[in-house]
PDB file of C-alpha atoms in Angstrom:
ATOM      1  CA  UNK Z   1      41.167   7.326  -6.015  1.00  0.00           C
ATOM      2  CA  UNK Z   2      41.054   8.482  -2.362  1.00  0.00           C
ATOM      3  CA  UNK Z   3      37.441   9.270  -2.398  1.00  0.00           C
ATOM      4  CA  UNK Z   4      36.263   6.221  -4.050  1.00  0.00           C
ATOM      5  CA  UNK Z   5      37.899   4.485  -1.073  1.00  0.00           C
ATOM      6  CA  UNK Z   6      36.868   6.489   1.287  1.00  0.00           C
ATOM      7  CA  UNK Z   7      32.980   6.464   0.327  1.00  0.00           C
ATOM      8  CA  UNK Z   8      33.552   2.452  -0.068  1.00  0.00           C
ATOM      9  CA  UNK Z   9      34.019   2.841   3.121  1.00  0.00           C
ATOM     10  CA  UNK Z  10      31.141   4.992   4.482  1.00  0.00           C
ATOM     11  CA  UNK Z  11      28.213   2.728   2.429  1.00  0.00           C
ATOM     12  CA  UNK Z  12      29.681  -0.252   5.527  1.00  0.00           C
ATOM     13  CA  UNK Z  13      28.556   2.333   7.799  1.00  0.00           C
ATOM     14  CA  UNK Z  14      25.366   3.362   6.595  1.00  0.00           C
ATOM     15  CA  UNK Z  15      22.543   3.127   9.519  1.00  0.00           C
ATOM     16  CA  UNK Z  16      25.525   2.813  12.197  1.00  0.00           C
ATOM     17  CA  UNK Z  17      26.270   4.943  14.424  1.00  0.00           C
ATOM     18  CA  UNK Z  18      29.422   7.055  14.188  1.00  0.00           C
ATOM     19  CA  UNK Z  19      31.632  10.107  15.863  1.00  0.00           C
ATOM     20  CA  UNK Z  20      32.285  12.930  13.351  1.00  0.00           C
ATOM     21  CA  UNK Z  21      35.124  15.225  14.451  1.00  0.00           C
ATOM     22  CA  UNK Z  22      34.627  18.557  12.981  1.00  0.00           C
ATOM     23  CA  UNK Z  23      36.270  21.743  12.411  1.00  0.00           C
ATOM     24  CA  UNK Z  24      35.511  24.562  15.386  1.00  0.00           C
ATOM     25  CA  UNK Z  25      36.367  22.118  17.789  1.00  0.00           C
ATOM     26  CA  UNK Z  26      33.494  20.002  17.533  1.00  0.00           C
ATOM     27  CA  UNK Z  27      32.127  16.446  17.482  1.00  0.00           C
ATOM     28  CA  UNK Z  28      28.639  14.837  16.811  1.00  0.00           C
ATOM     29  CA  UNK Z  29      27.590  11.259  16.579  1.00  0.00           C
ATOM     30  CA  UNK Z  30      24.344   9.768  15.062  1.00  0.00           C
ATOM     31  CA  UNK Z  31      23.071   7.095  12.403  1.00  0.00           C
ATOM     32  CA  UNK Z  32      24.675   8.080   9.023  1.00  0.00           C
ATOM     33  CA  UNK Z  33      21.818   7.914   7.083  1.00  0.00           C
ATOM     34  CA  UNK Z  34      23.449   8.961   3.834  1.00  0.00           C
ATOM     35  CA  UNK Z  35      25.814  10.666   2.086  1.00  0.00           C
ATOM     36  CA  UNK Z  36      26.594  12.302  -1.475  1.00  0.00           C
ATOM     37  CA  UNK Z  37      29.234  13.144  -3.887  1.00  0.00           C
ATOM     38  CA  UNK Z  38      31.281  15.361  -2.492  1.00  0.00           C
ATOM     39  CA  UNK Z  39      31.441  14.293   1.098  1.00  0.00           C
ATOM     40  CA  UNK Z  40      28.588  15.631   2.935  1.00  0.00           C
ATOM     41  CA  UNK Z  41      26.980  13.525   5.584  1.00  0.00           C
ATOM     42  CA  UNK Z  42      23.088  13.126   6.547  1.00  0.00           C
ATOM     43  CA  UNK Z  43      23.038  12.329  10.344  1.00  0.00           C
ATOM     44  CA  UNK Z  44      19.545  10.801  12.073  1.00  0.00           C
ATOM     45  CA  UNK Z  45      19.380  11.006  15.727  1.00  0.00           C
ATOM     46  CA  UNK Z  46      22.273  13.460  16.019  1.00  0.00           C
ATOM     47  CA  UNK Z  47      23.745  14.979  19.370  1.00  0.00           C
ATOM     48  CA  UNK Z  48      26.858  16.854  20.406  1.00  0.00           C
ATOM     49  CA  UNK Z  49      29.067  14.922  21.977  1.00  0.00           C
ATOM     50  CA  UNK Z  50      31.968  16.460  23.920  1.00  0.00           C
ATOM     51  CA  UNK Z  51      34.431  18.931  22.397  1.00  0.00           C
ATOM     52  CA  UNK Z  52      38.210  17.846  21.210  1.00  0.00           C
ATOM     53  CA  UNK Z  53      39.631  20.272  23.459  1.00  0.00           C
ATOM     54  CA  UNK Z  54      37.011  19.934  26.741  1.00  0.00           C
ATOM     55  CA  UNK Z  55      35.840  23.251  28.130  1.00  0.00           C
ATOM     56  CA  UNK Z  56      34.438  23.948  30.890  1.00  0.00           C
ATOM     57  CA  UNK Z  57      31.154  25.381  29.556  1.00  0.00           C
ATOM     58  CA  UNK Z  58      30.482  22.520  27.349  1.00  0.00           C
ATOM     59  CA  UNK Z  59      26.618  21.276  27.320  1.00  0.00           C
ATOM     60  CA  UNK Z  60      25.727  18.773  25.418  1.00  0.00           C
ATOM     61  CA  UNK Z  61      23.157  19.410  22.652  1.00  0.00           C
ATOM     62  CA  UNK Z  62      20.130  17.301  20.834  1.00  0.00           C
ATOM     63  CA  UNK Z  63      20.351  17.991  16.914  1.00  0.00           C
ATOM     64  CA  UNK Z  64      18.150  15.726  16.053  1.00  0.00           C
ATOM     65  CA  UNK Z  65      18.678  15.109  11.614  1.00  0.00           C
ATOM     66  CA  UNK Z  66      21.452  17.183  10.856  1.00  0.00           C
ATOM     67  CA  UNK Z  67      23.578  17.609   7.403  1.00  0.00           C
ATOM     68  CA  UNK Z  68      27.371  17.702   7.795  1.00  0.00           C
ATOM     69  CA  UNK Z  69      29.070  19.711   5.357  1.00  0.00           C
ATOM     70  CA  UNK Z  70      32.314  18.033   3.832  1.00  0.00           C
ATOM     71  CA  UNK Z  71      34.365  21.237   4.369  1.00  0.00           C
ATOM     72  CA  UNK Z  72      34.070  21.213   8.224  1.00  0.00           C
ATOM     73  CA  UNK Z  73      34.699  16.995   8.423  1.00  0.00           C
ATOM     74  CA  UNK Z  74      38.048  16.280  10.062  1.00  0.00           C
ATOM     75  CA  UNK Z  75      37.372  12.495  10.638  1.00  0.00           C
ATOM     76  CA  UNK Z  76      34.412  10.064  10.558  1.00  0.00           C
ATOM     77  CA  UNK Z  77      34.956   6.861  12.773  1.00  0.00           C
ATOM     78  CA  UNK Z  78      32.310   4.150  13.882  1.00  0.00           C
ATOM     79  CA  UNK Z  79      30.616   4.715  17.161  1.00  0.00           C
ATOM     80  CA  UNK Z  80      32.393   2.155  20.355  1.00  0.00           C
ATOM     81  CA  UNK Z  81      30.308   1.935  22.756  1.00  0.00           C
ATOM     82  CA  UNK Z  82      33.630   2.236  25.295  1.00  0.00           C
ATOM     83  CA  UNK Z  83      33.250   5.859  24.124  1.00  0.00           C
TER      84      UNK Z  83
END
């Protein structure tokens, strides 16, 4: 029941941009390009933003298409341009 909501809720964001925050203290953002069964997310355009917890020898990163694995999402949220 969850998931069906949940990925009801990820086709609305399909070729948005959005903030992942992931496991490892980490967070990306990109166009969600697509996504399957159990969760795992196909970013275009990807970059690492800045950390949960900042540190000081954070560098932001070019990914360019990355794949998300399920396992290390904490929370996907659409991209504010405030952010």
């Amino acid at each position: 029941e969850f998931r069906r909501v949940l990925f009801r809720s990820l086709d609305e964001l399909i070729e948005k941009k959005i903030i992942i925050d992931m496991t490892g203290n980490r967070q990306v953002c990109g166009i969600l390009k697509g996504y399957d069964q159990v969760g795992n997310a196909v970013l275009g355009d990807c970059e690492e933003t800045k950390p949960l917890l900042l540190t000081d020898d954070f560098v932001p990163r070019k990914l360019g298409t990355a794949v998300i694995r399920s396992t290390h999402i904490l929370a996907i949220n659409k991209y504010e341009e405030s952010q």
